[in-house]
PDB file of C-alpha atoms in Angstrom:
ATOM      1  CA  MET H 140     113.830  80.017 196.565  1.00 42.00           C
ATOM      2  CA  SER H 141     110.134  79.881 197.381  1.00 58.00           C
ATOM      3  CA  GLY H 142     107.632  81.018 194.777  1.00 61.00           C
ATOM      4  CA  VAL H 143     104.996  81.726 197.420  1.00 60.00           C
ATOM      5  CA  LYS H 144     103.995  85.376 197.410  1.00 58.00           C
ATOM      6  CA  ILE H 145     103.357  86.587 200.946  1.00 56.00           C
ATOM      7  CA  ILE H 146     100.329  88.854 201.184  1.00 50.00           C
ATOM      8  CA  PRO H 147     101.511  92.104 202.802  1.00 51.00           C
ATOM      9  CA  ILE H 148      99.865  93.499 205.883  1.00 49.00           C
ATOM     10  CA  GLY H 149     100.065  97.238 205.315  1.00 48.00           C
ATOM     11  CA  ALA H 150      98.730 100.228 207.205  1.00 45.00           C
ATOM     12  CA  PRO H 151      94.921 100.190 207.250  1.00 41.00           C
ATOM     13  CA  ARG H 152      93.176 102.778 205.083  1.00 59.00           C
ATOM     14  CA  THR H 153      90.035 103.073 207.185  1.00 86.00           C
ATOM     15  CA  VAL H 154      89.022 102.707 210.823  1.00 91.00           C
ATOM     16  CA  ARG H 155      87.114  99.519 209.929  1.00 93.00           C
ATOM     17  CA  GLN H 156      90.224  98.019 208.340  1.00 92.00           C
ATOM     18  CA  ARG H 157      92.286  99.117 211.326  1.00 92.00           C
ATOM     19  CA  ILE H 158      89.924  97.236 213.621  1.00 95.00           C
ATOM     20  CA  LEU H 159      90.082  94.063 211.514  1.00 96.00           C
ATOM     21  CA  GLU H 160      93.863  94.260 211.234  1.00 94.00           C
ATOM     22  CA  SER H 161      94.136  94.695 215.002  1.00 96.00           C
ATOM     23  CA  LEU H 162      91.922  91.652 215.578  1.00 97.00           C
ATOM     24  CA  GLY H 163      94.063  89.583 213.206  1.00 97.00           C
ATOM     25  CA  ASP H 164      97.253  90.650 214.975  1.00 96.00           C
ATOM     26  CA  LEU H 165      95.695  89.923 218.364  1.00 96.00           C
ATOM     27  CA  LEU H 166      94.539  86.446 217.342  1.00 97.00           C
ATOM     28  CA  ALA H 167      97.905  85.602 215.781  1.00 97.00           C
ATOM     29  CA  LYS H 168      99.850  86.639 218.878  1.00 96.00           C
ATOM     30  CA  GLN H 169      97.571  85.603 221.738  1.00 95.00           C
ATOM     31  CA  GLY H 170      95.024  83.159 220.361  1.00 95.00           C
ATOM     32  CA  PHE H 171      91.407  82.936 221.478  1.00 94.00           C
ATOM     33  CA  ASP H 172      91.631  82.796 225.262  1.00 90.00           C
ATOM     34  CA  GLY H 173      90.471  86.000 226.926  1.00 90.00           C
ATOM     35  CA  LEU H 174      89.363  87.476 223.611  1.00 94.00           C
ATOM     36  CA  SER H 175      86.939  90.370 224.127  1.00 95.00           C
ATOM     37  CA  LEU H 176      85.786  93.694 222.760  1.00 96.00           C
ATOM     38  CA  ASP H 177      87.692  95.540 225.493  1.00 96.00           C
ATOM     39  CA  LEU H 178      90.921  93.717 224.650  1.00 96.00           C
ATOM     40  CA  LEU H 179      90.466  94.516 220.957  1.00 96.00           C
ATOM     41  CA  ALA H 180      89.806  98.187 221.764  1.00 96.00           C
ATOM     42  CA  ARG H 181      93.051  98.393 223.761  1.00 95.00           C
ATOM     43  CA  THR H 182      94.990  96.627 221.028  1.00 93.00           C
ATOM     44  CA  ALA H 183      93.601  98.925 218.324  1.00 93.00           C
ATOM     45  CA  GLY H 184      94.005 102.022 220.478  1.00 93.00           C
ATOM     46  CA  LEU H 185      90.331 102.888 220.063  1.00 93.00           C
ATOM     47  CA  GLU H 186      87.347 103.433 222.298  1.00 94.00           C
ATOM     48  CA  ARG H 187      84.718 100.667 222.461  1.00 94.00           C
ATOM     49  CA  GLY H 188      82.184 103.078 221.027  1.00 94.00           C
ATOM     50  CA  VAL H 189      84.290 103.622 217.911  1.00 93.00           C
ATOM     51  CA  ILE H 190      84.334  99.888 217.213  1.00 95.00           C
ATOM     52  CA  LEU H 191      80.591  99.620 217.808  1.00 95.00           C
ATOM     53  CA  ARG H 192      79.938 102.399 215.308  1.00 93.00           C
ATOM     54  CA  HIS H 193      81.467 100.184 212.626  1.00 94.00           C
ATOM     55  CA  PHE H 194      80.240  96.758 213.807  1.00 96.00           C
ATOM     56  CA  GLN H 195      77.098  95.504 215.517  1.00 96.00           C
ATOM     57  CA  ASP H 196      79.007  93.716 218.270  1.00 96.00           C
ATOM     58  CA  PHE H 197      82.211  91.779 218.860  1.00 97.00           C
ATOM     59  CA  ASP H 198      80.880  88.677 217.085  1.00 96.00           C
ATOM     60  CA  ASP H 199      80.320  90.849 214.028  1.00 97.00           C
ATOM     61  CA  VAL H 200      83.981  91.931 214.107  1.00 97.00           C
ATOM     62  CA  VAL H 201      85.174  88.316 214.251  1.00 97.00           C
ATOM     63  CA  THR H 202      82.809  87.287 211.450  1.00 96.00           C
ATOM     64  CA  ALA H 203      83.929  90.173 209.236  1.00 96.00           C
ATOM     65  CA  PHE H 204      87.570  89.262 209.779  1.00 97.00           C
ATOM     66  CA  GLY H 205      86.853  85.631 208.878  1.00 96.00           C
ATOM     67  CA  GLN H 206      85.165  86.775 205.665  1.00 94.00           C
ATOM     68  CA  SER H 207      88.043  89.052 204.668  1.00 95.00           C
ATOM     69  CA  SER H 208      90.610  88.050 202.060  1.00 93.00           C
ATOM     70  CA  ALA H 209      93.306  89.005 204.564  1.00 93.00           C
ATOM     71  CA  PHE H 210      92.325  85.898 206.528  1.00 96.00           C
ATOM     72  CA  TRP H 211      91.211  83.385 203.895  1.00 96.00           C
ATOM     73  CA  PRO H 212      91.692  83.126 200.107  1.00 94.00           C
ATOM     74  CA  THR H 213      88.606  83.897 198.054  1.00 93.00           C
ATOM     75  CA  VAL H 214      87.238  81.531 195.421  1.00 92.00           C
ATOM     76  CA  ASP H 215      88.426  83.944 192.730  1.00 92.00           C
ATOM     77  CA  GLU H 216      91.931  83.809 194.179  1.00 93.00           C
ATOM     78  CA  LEU H 217      91.872  80.006 194.323  1.00 93.00           C
ATOM     79  CA  ARG H 218      90.897  79.839 190.647  1.00 92.00           C
ATOM     80  CA  GLU H 219      93.038  82.767 189.505  1.00 91.00           C
ATOM     81  CA  ASP H 220      95.834  80.717 187.894  1.00 90.00           C
ATOM     82  CA  VAL H 221      93.430  78.520 185.904  1.00 93.00           C
ATOM     83  CA  ALA H 222      90.367  80.764 185.528  1.00 90.00           C
ATOM     84  CA  GLU H 223      90.291  80.677 181.731  1.00 91.00           C
ATOM     85  CA  ARG H 224      90.711  76.910 181.454  1.00 93.00           C
ATOM     86  CA  PHE H 225      89.057  75.713 184.658  1.00 91.00           C
ATOM     87  CA  ALA H 226      85.808  74.567 183.019  1.00 90.00           C
ATOM     88  CA  ALA H 227      87.750  72.467 180.496  1.00 92.00           C
ATOM     89  CA  MET H 228      89.821  70.690 183.148  1.00 92.00           C
ATOM     90  CA  PRO H 229      88.715  67.157 184.112  1.00 91.00           C
ATOM     91  CA  PRO H 230      86.932  66.924 187.488  1.00 89.00           C
ATOM     92  CA  ARG H 231      89.920  65.251 189.163  1.00 90.00           C
ATOM     93  CA  ALA H 232      92.130  68.186 188.155  1.00 93.00           C
ATOM     94  CA  GLN H 233      89.548  70.728 189.321  1.00 92.00           C
ATOM     95  CA  LEU H 234      89.258  69.030 192.712  1.00 93.00           C
ATOM     96  CA  ALA H 235      93.021  68.698 193.094  1.00 94.00           C
ATOM     97  CA  HIS H 236      93.444  72.349 192.181  1.00 94.00           C
ATOM     98  CA  PHE H 237      91.271  73.399 195.121  1.00 94.00           C
ATOM     99  CA  PHE H 238      93.643  71.809 197.627  1.00 95.00           C
ATOM    100  CA  LYS H 239      96.793  72.918 195.810  1.00 96.00           C
ATOM    101  CA  ALA H 240      95.566  76.515 195.603  1.00 95.00           C
ATOM    102  CA  THR H 241      94.409  76.435 199.225  1.00 96.00           C
ATOM    103  CA  ILE H 242      97.902  75.421 200.332  1.00 96.00           C
ATOM    104  CA  ARG H 243      99.424  78.305 198.386  1.00 96.00           C
ATOM    105  CA  GLY H 244      96.825  80.723 199.703  1.00 96.00           C
ATOM    106  CA  LEU H 245      97.532  79.746 203.299  1.00 96.00           C
ATOM    107  CA  LEU H 246     101.295  79.889 202.888  1.00 96.00           C
ATOM    108  CA  ALA H 247     100.840  83.450 201.624  1.00 96.00           C
ATOM    109  CA  ARG H 248      99.079  84.324 204.905  1.00 96.00           C
ATOM    110  CA  PRO H 249     101.499  83.661 207.779  1.00 96.00           C
ATOM    111  CA  ARG H 250      99.205  85.442 210.223  1.00 96.00           C
ATOM    112  CA  THR H 251      96.377  83.080 209.291  1.00 97.00           C
ATOM    113  CA  LEU H 252      98.644  80.101 209.914  1.00 97.00           C
ATOM    114  CA  ASP H 253      99.445  81.426 213.385  1.00 97.00           C
ATOM    115  CA  ILE H 254      95.717  81.799 214.074  1.00 97.00           C
ATOM    116  CA  LEU H 255      95.042  78.264 212.838  1.00 96.00           C
ATOM    117  CA  ALA H 256      97.739  76.960 215.185  1.00 95.00           C
ATOM    118  CA  TRP H 257      95.921  78.596 218.117  1.00 95.00           C
ATOM    119  CA  GLU H 258      92.632  77.240 216.809  1.00 93.00           C
ATOM    120  CA  LEU H 259      93.922  73.688 217.142  1.00 88.00           C
ATOM    121  CA  MET H 260      94.362  74.260 220.874  1.00 88.00           C
ATOM    122  CA  SER H 261      91.181  76.200 221.629  1.00 88.00           C
ATOM    123  CA  ARG H 262      87.559  75.693 220.657  1.00 89.00           C
ATOM    124  CA  ASN H 263      84.954  78.352 221.392  1.00 92.00           C
ATOM    125  CA  ARG H 264      82.347  80.557 219.725  1.00 93.00           C
ATOM    126  CA  TYR H 265      85.014  82.643 218.007  1.00 95.00           C
ATOM    127  CA  THR H 266      86.771  79.695 216.388  1.00 95.00           C
ATOM    128  CA  ARG H 267      83.386  78.612 215.047  1.00 94.00           C
ATOM    129  CA  LEU H 268      82.715  82.087 213.672  1.00 95.00           C
ATOM    130  CA  LEU H 269      85.991  81.872 211.734  1.00 95.00           C
ATOM    131  CA  GLU H 270      85.071  78.447 210.385  1.00 93.00           C
ATOM    132  CA  TYR H 271      81.770  79.399 208.758  1.00 89.00           C
ATOM    133  CA  PRO H 272      83.189  81.670 206.012  1.00 85.00           C
ATOM    134  CA  ARG H 273      85.772  79.134 204.876  1.00 88.00           C
ATOM    135  CA  VAL H 274      83.188  76.351 204.783  1.00 89.00           C
ATOM    136  CA  ARG H 275      81.034  78.556 202.541  1.00 89.00           C
ATOM    137  CA  SER H 276      84.077  79.275 200.364  1.00 88.00           C
ATOM    138  CA  ALA H 277      84.732  75.556 199.886  1.00 89.00           C
ATOM    139  CA  LEU H 278      81.075  74.907 199.033  1.00 90.00           C
ATOM    140  CA  GLU H 279      81.109  77.737 196.504  1.00 91.00           C
ATOM    141  CA  PHE H 280      84.240  76.348 194.864  1.00 90.00           C
ATOM    142  CA  PHE H 281      82.891  72.802 194.587  1.00 88.00           C
ATOM    143  CA  GLU H 282      79.582  74.028 193.205  1.00 87.00           C
ATOM    144  CA  SER H 283      81.559  75.398 190.255  1.00 85.00           C
ATOM    145  CA  VAL H 284      83.159  72.049 189.420  1.00 86.00           C
ATOM    146  CA  THR H 285      82.123  70.953 185.924  1.00 84.00           C
ATOM    147  CA  GLY H 286      82.059  67.540 184.315  1.00 77.00           C
ATOM    148  CA  ASP H 287      80.773  64.250 185.659  1.00 81.00           C
ATOM    149  CA  VAL H 288      81.714  63.558 189.258  1.00 82.00           C
ATOM    150  CA  PRO H 289      80.628  60.054 190.343  1.00 83.00           C
ATOM    151  CA  GLU H 290      77.638  60.190 192.703  1.00 84.00           C
ATOM    152  CA  SER H 291      79.327  57.638 194.961  1.00 86.00           C
ATOM    153  CA  LEU H 292      82.300  59.984 195.521  1.00 87.00           C
ATOM    154  CA  ASP H 293      82.062  61.174 199.121  1.00 90.00           C
ATOM    155  CA  LEU H 294      83.173  64.767 198.621  1.00 87.00           C
ATOM    156  CA  THR H 295      82.367  65.687 202.218  1.00 88.00           C
ATOM    157  CA  ALA H 296      84.838  63.123 203.548  1.00 92.00           C
ATOM    158  CA  ILE H 297      87.430  63.994 200.912  1.00 91.00           C
ATOM    159  CA  VAL H 298      87.293  67.701 201.751  1.00 90.00           C
ATOM    160  CA  ALA H 299      87.539  66.928 205.466  1.00 91.00           C
ATOM    161  CA  VAL H 300      90.573  64.651 205.067  1.00 94.00           C
ATOM    162  CA  LEU H 301      92.517  66.545 202.403  1.00 94.00           C
ATOM    163  CA  GLY H 302      91.491  69.972 203.688  1.00 93.00           C
ATOM    164  CA  GLY H 303      92.605  68.984 207.170  1.00 93.00           C
ATOM    165  CA  ALA H 304      95.887  67.729 205.773  1.00 93.00           C
ATOM    166  CA  ALA H 305      96.429  70.999 203.896  1.00 94.00           C
ATOM    167  CA  ILE H 306      95.876  73.028 207.056  1.00 94.00           C
ATOM    168  CA  PHE H 307      98.078  70.796 209.187  1.00 93.00           C
ATOM    169  CA  LEU H 308     100.954  70.740 206.697  1.00 93.00           C
ATOM    170  CA  THR H 309     100.915  74.497 206.168  1.00 94.00           C
ATOM    171  CA  VAL H 310     100.748  75.226 209.886  1.00 94.00           C
ATOM    172  CA  ARG H 311     103.617  72.837 210.572  1.00 92.00           C
ATOM    173  CA  SER H 312     105.676  74.370 207.769  1.00 91.00           C
ATOM    174  CA  ARG H 313     105.069  77.786 209.352  1.00 92.00           C
ATOM    175  CA  GLN H 314     105.944  76.547 212.854  1.00 88.00           C
ATOM    176  CA  SER H 315     108.893  74.229 212.225  1.00 87.00           C
ATOM    177  CA  GLY H 316     109.834  74.542 208.556  1.00 84.00           C
ATOM    178  CA  VAL H 317     109.835  70.832 207.737  1.00 84.00           C
ATOM    179  CA  PHE H 318     107.355  68.034 208.333  1.00 85.00           C
ATOM    180  CA  GLY H 319     107.914  64.499 207.068  1.00 85.00           C
ATOM    181  CA  GLY H 320     110.904  65.723 205.099  1.00 89.00           C
ATOM    182  CA  LEU H 321     108.847  68.340 203.250  1.00 89.00           C
ATOM    183  CA  ASN H 322     109.042  72.128 203.463  1.00 89.00           C
ATOM    184  CA  LEU H 323     106.019  73.627 201.734  1.00 92.00           C
ATOM    185  CA  TYR H 324     107.818  76.951 201.326  1.00 92.00           C
ATOM    186  CA  ASP H 325     110.185  75.135 198.959  1.00 92.00           C
ATOM    187  CA  ASP H 326     108.939  75.030 195.366  1.00 93.00           C
ATOM    188  CA  ALA H 327     110.201  71.496 194.689  1.00 95.00           C
ATOM    189  CA  ASP H 328     108.624  70.078 197.858  1.00 93.00           C
ATOM    190  CA  ARG H 329     105.349  71.858 197.158  1.00 94.00           C
ATOM    191  CA  GLU H 330     105.289  70.369 193.667  1.00 95.00           C
ATOM    192  CA  ARG H 331     105.696  66.909 195.232  1.00 95.00           C
ATOM    193  CA  VAL H 332     102.647  67.586 197.377  1.00 95.00           C
ATOM    194  CA  ASP H 333     100.768  68.817 194.282  1.00 95.00           C
ATOM    195  CA  ARG H 334     101.540  65.566 192.513  1.00 96.00           C
ATOM    196  CA  ALA H 335     100.435  63.517 195.512  1.00 96.00           C
ATOM    197  CA  LEU H 336      97.120  65.380 195.557  1.00 95.00           C
ATOM    198  CA  GLU H 337      96.614  64.749 191.846  1.00 95.00           C
ATOM    199  CA  LEU H 338      97.285  61.023 192.289  1.00 95.00           C
ATOM    200  CA  LEU H 339      95.000  60.773 195.308  1.00 94.00           C
ATOM    201  CA  LEU H 340      92.089  62.494 193.547  1.00 93.00           C
ATOM    202  CA  SER H 341      92.605  60.456 190.370  1.00 93.00           C
ATOM    203  CA  GLY H 342      92.567  57.238 192.374  1.00 92.00           C
ATOM    204  CA  LEU H 343      89.502  58.225 194.399  1.00 91.00           C
ATOM    205  CA  ILE H 344      87.504  59.164 191.302  1.00 90.00           C
ATOM    206  CA  ARG H 345      88.595  56.023 189.444  1.00 90.00           C
ATOM    207  CA  GLU H 346      87.546  53.849 192.396  1.00 89.00           C
ATOM    208  CA  ALA H 347      84.183  55.661 192.621  1.00 86.00           C
ATOM    209  CA  GLU H 348      83.583  55.142 188.915  1.00 84.00           C
ATOM    210  CA  THR H 349      84.324  51.435 189.308  1.00 84.00           C
ATOM    211  CA  ARG H 350      81.758  51.148 192.105  1.00 79.00           C
ATOM    212  CA  GLY H 351      79.240  53.069 189.979  1.00 63.00           C
TER     213      GLY H 351
END
């Protein structure tokens, strides 16, 4: 039985939320090709003018969706399970926690995983608009890491490699259930991935400390 809590997508409480929910549904079902304000208006069952009363333009809608917790886990959510003890954790554990919590946050957002699958096949201005908020989220998280992190540790490369792996594994688990013998919706398999992340970060930090 999976311990992942799926974030519900309920009825929107406001017109703005309705617009963002409609964009999320549209992206999850159809991807980025042909995406436009007119298509969003038809999907949401609203006039263009209604959308433009709540957002500056279509780019603003996409940006707002990317910044919403419905699409991507917030830093507070990523640290929620360890908030009270995070500062006391060694740097390797803090770094590993980011990737472990990101995996759980993505698994809880099946619509986001569908959007990420489309993103792998299409690159345009809208995919870039969705990237910016999550890059800022990662930077905010790593700025809060305490303790001594070796200066020679290439965090940019580590985030790119392990973050990319987290996205790929979660998307594949959503699409086909199992990848490399692992199903991330299974608690035991997810714990194996957690342990692998801990070992990888411990080894990377130890090697960086050796190099000085």
